[in-house]
Coordinates of N, CA and C in Angstrom, one line a residue:
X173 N -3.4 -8.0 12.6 CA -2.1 -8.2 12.0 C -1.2 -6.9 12.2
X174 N -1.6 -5.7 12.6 CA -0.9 -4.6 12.8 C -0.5 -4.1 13.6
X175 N -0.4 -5.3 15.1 CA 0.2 -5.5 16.0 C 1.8 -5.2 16.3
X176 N 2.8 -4.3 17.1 CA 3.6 -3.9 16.7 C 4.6 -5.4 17.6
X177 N 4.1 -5.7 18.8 CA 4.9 -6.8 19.3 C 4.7 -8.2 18.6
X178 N 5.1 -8.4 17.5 CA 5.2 -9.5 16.8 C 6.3 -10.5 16.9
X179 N 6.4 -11.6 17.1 CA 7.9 -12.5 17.0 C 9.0 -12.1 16.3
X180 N 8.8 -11.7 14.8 CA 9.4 -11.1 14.0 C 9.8 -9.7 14.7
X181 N 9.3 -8.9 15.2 CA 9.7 -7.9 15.6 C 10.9 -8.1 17.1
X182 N 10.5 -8.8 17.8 CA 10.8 -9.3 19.2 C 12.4 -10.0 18.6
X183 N 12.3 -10.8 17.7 CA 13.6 -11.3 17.4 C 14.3 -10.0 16.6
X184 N 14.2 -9.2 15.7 CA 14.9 -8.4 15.1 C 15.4 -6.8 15.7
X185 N 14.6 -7.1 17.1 CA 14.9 -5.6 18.1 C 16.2 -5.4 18.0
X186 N 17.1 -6.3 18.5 CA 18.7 -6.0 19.0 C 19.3 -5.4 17.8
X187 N 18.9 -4.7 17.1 CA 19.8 -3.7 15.8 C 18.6 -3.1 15.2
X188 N 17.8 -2.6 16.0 CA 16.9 -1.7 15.5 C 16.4 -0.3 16.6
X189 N 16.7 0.8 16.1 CA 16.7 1.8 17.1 C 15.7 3.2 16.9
X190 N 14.3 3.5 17.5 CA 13.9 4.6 16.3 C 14.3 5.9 16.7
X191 N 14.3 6.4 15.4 CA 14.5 8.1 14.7 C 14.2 8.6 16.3
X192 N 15.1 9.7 16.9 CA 14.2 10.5 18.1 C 13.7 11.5 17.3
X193 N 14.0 12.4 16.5 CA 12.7 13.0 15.8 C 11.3 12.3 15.6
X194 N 11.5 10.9 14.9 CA 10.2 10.6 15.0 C 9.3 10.4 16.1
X195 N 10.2 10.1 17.0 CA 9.9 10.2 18.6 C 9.2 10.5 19.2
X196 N 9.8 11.6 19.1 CA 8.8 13.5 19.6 C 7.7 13.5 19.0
X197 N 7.8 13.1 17.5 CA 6.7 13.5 16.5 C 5.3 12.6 17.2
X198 N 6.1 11.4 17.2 CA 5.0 10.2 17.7 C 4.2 11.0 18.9
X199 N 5.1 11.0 19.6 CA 4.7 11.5 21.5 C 3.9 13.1 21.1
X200 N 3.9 13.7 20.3 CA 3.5 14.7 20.0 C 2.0 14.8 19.8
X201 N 1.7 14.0 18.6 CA 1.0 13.2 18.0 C -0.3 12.5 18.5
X202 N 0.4 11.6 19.5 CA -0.3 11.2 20.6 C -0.9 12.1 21.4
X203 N -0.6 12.7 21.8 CA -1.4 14.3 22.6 C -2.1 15.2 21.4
X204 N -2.7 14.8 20.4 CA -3.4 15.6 20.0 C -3.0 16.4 18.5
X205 N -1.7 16.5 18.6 CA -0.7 18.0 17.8 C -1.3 17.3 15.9
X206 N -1.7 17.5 15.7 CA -2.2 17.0 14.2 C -0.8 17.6 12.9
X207 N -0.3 18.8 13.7 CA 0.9 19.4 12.7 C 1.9 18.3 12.7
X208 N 2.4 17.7 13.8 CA 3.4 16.4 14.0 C 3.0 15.0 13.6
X209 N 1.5 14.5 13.7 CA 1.3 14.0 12.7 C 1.2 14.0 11.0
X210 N 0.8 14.8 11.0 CA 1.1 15.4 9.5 C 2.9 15.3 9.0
X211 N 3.4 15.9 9.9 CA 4.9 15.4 9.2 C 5.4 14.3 9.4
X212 N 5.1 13.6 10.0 CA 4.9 11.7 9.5 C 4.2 11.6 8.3
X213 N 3.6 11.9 8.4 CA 2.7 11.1 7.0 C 3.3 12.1 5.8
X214 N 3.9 13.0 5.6 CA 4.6 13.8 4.4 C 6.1 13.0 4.6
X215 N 6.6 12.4 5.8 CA 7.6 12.1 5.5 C 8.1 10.7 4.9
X216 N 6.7 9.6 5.3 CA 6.6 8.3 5.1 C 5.9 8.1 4.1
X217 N 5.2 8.9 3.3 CA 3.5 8.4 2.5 C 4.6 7.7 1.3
X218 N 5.6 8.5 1.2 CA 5.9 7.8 -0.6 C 6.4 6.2 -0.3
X219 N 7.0 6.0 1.1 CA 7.6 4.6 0.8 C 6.6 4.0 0.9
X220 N 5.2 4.5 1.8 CA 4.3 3.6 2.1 C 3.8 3.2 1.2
X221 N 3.7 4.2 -0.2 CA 2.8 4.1 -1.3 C 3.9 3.3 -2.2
X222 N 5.1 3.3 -2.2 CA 6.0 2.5 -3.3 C 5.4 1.3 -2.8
X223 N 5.5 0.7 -1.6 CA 5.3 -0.8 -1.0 C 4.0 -1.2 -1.7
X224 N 3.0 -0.3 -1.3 CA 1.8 -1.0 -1.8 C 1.3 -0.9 -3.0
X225 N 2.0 -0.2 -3.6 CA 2.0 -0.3 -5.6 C 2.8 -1.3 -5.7
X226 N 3.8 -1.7 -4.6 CA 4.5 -3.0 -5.3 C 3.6 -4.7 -5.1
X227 N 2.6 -4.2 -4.5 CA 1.7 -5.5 -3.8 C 0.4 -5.3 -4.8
X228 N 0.2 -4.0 -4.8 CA -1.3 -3.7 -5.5 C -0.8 -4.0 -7.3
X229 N 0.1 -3.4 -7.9 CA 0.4 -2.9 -9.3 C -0.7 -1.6 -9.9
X230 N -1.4 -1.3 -9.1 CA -1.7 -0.3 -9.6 C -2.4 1.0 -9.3
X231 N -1.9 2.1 -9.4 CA -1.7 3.6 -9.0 C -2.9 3.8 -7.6
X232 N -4.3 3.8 -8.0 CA -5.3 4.1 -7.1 C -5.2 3.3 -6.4
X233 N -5.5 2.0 -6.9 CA -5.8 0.7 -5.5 C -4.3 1.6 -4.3
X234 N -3.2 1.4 -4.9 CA -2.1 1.7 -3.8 C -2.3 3.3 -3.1
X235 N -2.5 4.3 -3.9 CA -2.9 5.2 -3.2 C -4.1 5.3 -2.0
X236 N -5.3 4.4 -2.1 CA -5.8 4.2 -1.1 C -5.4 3.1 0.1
X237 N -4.9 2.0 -0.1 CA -4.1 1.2 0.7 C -3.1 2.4 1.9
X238 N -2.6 3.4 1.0 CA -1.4 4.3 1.6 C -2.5 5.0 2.7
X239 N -3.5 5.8 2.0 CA -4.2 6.4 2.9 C -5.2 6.0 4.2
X240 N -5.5 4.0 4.0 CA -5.9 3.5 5.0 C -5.0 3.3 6.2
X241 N -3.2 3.2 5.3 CA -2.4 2.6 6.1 C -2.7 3.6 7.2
X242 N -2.4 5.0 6.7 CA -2.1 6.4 7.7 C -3.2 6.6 8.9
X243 N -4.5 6.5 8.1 CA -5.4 6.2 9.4 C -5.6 5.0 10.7
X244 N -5.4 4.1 10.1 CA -5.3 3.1 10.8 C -3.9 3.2 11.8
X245 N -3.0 3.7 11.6 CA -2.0 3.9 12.5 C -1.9 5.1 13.3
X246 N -2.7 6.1 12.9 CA -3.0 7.0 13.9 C -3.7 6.6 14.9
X247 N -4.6 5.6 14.4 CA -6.0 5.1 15.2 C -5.3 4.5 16.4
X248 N -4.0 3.7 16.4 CA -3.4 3.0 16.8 C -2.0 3.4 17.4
X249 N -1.9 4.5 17.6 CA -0.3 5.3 17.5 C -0.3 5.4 19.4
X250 N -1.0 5.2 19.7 CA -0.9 5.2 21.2 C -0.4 3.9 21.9
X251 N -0.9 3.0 21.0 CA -0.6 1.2 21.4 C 1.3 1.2 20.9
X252 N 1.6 2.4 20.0 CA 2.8 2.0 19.1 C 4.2 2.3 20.5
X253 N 5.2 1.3 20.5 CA 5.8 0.9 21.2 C 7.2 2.5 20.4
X254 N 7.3 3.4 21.1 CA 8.4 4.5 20.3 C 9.5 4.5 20.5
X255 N 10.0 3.1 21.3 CA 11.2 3.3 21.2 C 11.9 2.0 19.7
X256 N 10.8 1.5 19.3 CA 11.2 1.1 17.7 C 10.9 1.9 16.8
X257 N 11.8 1.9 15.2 CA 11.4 3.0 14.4 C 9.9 2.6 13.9
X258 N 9.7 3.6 13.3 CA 8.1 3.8 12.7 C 7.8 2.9 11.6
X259 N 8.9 3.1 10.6 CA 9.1 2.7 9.3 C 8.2 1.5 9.2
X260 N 8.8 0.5 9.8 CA 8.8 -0.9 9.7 C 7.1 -1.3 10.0
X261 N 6.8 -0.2 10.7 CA 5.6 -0.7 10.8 C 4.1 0.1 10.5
X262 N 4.7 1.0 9.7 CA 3.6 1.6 9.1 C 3.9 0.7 7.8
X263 N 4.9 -0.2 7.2 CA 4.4 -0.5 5.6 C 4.4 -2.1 6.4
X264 N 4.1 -2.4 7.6 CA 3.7 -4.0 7.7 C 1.9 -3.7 7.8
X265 N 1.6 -2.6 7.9 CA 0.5 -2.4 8.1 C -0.3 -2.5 6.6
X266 N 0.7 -1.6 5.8 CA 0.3 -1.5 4.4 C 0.6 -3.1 3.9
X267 N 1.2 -3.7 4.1 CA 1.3 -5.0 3.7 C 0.1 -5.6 3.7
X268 N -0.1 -5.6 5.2 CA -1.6 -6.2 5.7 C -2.5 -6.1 4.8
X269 N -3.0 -4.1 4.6 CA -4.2 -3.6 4.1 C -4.0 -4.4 2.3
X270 N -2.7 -4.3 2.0 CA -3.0 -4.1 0.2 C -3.2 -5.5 0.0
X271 N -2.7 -6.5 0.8 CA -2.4 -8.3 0.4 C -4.4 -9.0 0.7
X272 N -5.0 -8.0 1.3 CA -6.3 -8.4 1.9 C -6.9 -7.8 0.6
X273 N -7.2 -6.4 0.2 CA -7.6 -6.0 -1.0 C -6.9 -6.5 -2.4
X274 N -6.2 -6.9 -2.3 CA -5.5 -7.6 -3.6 C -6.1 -8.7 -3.4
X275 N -6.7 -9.6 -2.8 CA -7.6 -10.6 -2.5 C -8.7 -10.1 -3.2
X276 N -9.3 -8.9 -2.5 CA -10.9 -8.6 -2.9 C -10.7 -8.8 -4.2
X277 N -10.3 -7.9 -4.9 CA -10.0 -7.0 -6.0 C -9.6 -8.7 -7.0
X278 N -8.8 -9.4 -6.8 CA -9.1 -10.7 -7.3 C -10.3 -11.9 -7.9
X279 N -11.0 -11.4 -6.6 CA -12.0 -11.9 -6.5 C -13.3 -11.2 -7.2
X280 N -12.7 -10.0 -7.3 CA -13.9 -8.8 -8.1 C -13.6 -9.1 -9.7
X281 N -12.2 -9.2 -10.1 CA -12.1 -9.2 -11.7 C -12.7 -10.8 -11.9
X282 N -12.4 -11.7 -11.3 CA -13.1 -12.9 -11.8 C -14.4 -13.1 -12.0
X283 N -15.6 -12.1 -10.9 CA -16.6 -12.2 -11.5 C -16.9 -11.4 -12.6
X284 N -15.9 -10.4 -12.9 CA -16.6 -9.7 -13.6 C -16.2 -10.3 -15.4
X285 N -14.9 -10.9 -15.2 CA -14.4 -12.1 -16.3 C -15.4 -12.8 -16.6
X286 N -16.0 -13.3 -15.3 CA -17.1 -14.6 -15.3 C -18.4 -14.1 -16.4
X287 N -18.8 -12.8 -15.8 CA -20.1 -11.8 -16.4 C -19.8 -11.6 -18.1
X288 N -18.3 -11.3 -18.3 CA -18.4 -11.1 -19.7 C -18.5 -12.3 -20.7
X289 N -17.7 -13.5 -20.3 CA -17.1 -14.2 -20.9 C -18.7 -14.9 -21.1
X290 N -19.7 -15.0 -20.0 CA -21.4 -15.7 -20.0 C -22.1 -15.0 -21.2
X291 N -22.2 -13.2 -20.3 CA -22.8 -12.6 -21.2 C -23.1 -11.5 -21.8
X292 N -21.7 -11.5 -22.5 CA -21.1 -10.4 -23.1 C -19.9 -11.1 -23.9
X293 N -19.8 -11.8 -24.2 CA -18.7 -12.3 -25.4 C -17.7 -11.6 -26.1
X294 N -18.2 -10.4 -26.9 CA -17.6 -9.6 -28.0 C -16.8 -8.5 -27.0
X295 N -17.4 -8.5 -25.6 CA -16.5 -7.1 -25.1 C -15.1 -7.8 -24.5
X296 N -14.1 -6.3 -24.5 CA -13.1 -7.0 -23.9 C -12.9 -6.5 -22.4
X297 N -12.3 -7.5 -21.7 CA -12.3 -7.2 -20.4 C -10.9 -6.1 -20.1
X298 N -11.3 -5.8 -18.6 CA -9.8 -4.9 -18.0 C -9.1 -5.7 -18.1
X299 N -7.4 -4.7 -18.0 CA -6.3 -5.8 -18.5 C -5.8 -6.2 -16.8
X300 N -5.5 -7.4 -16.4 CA -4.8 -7.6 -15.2 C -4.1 -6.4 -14.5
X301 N -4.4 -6.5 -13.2 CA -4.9 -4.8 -12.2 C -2.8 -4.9 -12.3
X302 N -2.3 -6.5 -12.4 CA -0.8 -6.5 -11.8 C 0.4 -6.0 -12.6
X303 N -0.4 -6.1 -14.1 CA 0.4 -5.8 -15.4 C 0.7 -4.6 -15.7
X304 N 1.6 -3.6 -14.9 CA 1.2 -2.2 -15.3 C 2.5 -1.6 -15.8
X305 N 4.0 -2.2 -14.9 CA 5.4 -1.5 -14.9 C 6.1 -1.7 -16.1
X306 N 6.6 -0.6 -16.5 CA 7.6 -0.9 -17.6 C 9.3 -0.8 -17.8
X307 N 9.4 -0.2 -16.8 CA 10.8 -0.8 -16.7 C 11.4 -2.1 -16.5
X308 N 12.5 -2.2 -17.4 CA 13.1 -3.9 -17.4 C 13.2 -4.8 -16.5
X309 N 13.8 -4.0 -15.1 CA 14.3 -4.5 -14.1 C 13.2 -4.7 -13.2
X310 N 12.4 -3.6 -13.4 CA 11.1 -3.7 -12.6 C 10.3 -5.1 -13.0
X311 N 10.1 -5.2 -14.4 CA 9.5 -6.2 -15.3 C 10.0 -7.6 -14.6
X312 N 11.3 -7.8 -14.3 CA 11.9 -9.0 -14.1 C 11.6 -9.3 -12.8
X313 N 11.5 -8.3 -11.8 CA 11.4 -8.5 -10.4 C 9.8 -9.0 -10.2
X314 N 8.8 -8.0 -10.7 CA 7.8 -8.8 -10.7 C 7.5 -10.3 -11.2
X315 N 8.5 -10.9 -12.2 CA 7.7 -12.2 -12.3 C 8.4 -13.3 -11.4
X316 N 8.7 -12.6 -10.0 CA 8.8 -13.5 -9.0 C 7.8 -13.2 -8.7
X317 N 7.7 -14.7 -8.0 CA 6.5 -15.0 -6.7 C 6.2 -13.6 -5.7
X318 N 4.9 -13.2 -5.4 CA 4.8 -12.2 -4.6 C 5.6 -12.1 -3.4
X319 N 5.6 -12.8 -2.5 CA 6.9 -13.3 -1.0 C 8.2 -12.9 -1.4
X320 N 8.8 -13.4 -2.8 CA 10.1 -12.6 -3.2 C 10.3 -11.2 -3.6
X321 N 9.3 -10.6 -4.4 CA 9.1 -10.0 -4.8 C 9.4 -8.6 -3.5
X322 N 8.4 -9.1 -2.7 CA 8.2 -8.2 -1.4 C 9.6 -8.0 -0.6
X323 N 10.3 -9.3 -0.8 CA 11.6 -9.0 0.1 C 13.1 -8.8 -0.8
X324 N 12.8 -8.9 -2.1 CA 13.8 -7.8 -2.8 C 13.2 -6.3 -3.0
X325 N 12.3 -5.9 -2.9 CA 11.5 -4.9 -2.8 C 12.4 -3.8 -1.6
X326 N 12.0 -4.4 -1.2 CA 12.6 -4.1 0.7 C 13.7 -3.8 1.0
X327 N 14.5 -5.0 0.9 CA 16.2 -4.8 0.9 C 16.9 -3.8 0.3
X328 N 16.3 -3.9 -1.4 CA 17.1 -3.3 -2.2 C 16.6 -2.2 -3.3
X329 N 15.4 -1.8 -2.9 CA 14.4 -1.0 -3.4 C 14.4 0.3 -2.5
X330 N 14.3 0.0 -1.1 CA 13.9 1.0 -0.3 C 14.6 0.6 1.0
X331 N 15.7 0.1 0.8 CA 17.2 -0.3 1.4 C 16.5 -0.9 3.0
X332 N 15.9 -1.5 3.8 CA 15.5 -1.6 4.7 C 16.2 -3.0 5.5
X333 N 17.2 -2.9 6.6 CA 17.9 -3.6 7.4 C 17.7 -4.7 7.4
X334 N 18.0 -6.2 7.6 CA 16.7 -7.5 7.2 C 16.1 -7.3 9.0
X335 N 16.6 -6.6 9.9 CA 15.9 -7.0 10.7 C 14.4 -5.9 10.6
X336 N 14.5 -4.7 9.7 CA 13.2 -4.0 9.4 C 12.8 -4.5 8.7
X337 N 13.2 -5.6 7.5 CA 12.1 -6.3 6.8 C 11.5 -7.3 7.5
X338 N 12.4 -7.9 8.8 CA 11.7 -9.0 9.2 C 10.6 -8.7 10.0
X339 N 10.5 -7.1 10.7 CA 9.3 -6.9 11.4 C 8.1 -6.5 10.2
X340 N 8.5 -5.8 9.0 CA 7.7 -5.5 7.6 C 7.1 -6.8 7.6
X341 N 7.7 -7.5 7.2 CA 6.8 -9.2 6.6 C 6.5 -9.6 7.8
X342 N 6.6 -9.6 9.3 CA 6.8 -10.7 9.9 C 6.8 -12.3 10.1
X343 N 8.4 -11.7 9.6 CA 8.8 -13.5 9.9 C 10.2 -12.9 10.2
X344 N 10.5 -14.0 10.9 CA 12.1 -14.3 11.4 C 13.2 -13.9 10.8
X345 N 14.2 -13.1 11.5 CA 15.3 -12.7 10.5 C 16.1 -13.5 9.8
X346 N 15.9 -15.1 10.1 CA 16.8 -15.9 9.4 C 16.0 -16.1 8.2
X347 N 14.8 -16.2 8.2 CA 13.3 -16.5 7.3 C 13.9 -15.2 5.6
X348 N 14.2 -14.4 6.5 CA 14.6 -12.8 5.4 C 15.9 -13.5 4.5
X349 N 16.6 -13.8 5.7 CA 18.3 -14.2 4.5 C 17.6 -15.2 3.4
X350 N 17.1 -16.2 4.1 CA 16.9 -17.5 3.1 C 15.7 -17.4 2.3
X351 N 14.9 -16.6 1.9 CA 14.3 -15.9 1.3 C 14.7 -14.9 0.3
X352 N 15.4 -14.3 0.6 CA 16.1 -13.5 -0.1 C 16.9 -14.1 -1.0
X353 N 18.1 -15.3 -0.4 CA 18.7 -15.5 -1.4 C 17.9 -16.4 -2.6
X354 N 17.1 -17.4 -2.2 CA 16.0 -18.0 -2.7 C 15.4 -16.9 -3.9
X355 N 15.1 -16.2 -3.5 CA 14.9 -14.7 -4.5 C 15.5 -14.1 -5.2
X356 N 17.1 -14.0 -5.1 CA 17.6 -13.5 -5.9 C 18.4 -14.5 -6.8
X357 N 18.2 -15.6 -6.5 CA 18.8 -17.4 -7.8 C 17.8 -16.9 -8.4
X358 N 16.6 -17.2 -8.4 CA 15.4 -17.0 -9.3 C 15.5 -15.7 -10.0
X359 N 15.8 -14.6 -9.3 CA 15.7 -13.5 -10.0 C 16.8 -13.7 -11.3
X360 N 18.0 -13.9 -11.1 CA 19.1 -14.4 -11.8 C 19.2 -15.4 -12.7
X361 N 17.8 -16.0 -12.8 CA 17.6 -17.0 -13.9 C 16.9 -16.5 -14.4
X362 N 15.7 -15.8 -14.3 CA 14.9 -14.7 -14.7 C 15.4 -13.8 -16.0
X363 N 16.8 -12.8 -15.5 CA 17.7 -12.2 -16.5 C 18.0 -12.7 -17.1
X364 N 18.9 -13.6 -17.2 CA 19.5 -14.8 -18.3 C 18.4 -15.3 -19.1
X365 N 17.5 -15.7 -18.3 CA 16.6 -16.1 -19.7 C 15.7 -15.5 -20.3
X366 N 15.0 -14.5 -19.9 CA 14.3 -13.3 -20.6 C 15.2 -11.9 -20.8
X367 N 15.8 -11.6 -20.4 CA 16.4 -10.0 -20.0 C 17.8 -10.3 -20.4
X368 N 18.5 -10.7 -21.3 CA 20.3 -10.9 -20.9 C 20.8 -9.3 -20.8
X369 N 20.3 -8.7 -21.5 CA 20.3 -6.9 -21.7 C 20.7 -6.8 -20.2
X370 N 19.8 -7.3 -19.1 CA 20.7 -6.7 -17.7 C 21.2 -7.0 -17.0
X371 N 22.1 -7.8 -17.6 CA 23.5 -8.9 -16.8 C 24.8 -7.7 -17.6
X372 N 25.1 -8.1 -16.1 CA 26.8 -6.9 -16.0 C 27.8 -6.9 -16.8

């Protein structure tokens, strides 16, 4: 899935151009220079790690997601096409990693729900890995569907073009608009009916 010529990508090229610092860095990188890799990853780790705290909800799981993202795209930085930006596809990478361990890790608290609730009754279990944020807006954004969630995240979190969200998710840049807006009625019924506190 961490394929950089994606449909999504191939349709959203014509207004996407990358950083020539990152450029260099990449090409740098690629021959060996570990100092130029390094300033990729000091200059991308936080968005990478915002994205995947916003998939994971919670601190470690996304810190390690961040740090598989980094290896696995070094692993891979020779296949990476440099004349598109980086961005887009170091957190479609993280998407990948955190939406596959957010699987595991689902599948892990259920048995361990299953183990107490058989045999262990009186203890209490961990609280849901997703329930962590406490700010309002934050609060509100999460109780969309994960797919929304991800592409208000994107747009308007960590300001990303729809044609860099549409290589981020890959899907289609029209897929982004109508998604988005889809996401933001909901989000807007969301405030009104829980939250009126953050209406304008």
């Amino acid at each position: 899935m961490e394929q950089v010529n994606t449909p999504a990508a191939e349709n959203a090229s014509y207004d996407m151009s990358a950083d020539p610092v990152d450029k260099e860095l990449i090409l740098r990188a690629g021959r060996g220079d570990t100092a130029a890799w390094q300033d990729l990853v000091t200059k991308y780790q936080t968005p990478v790690f915002r994205f995947a705290y916003l998939i994971m909800g919670e601190t470690s799981a996304a810190e390690d997601v961040a740090q598989e993202t980094f290896i696995r795209a070094f692993l891979k930085l020779n296949s990476f096409d440099v004349e598109r930006p980086l961005r887009p596809w170091l957190l479609q990478i993280a998407k990948n990693l955190a939406r596959n361990k957010r699987r595991s890790m689902g599948r892990y608290w259920a048995a361990i729900q299953r183990f107490l609730h058989y045999n262990q009754p009186d203890l209490i279990s961990e609280p849901d890995f997703t329930q962590v944020d406490s700010e309002l807006l934050w609060v509100a954004v999460r109780r969309l569907k994960p797919a929304a969630q991800e592409v208000v995240y994107l747009r308007y979190f960590m300001e990303l073009s729809e044609a860099e969200t549409a290589v981020t998710l890959d899907i289609p840049p029209g897929t982004v608009k109508s998604r988005l807006h889809r996401a933001l009625k909901k989000l807007r019924q969301v405030i009104e009916e829980s939250y009126p506190e953050l209406k304008p």
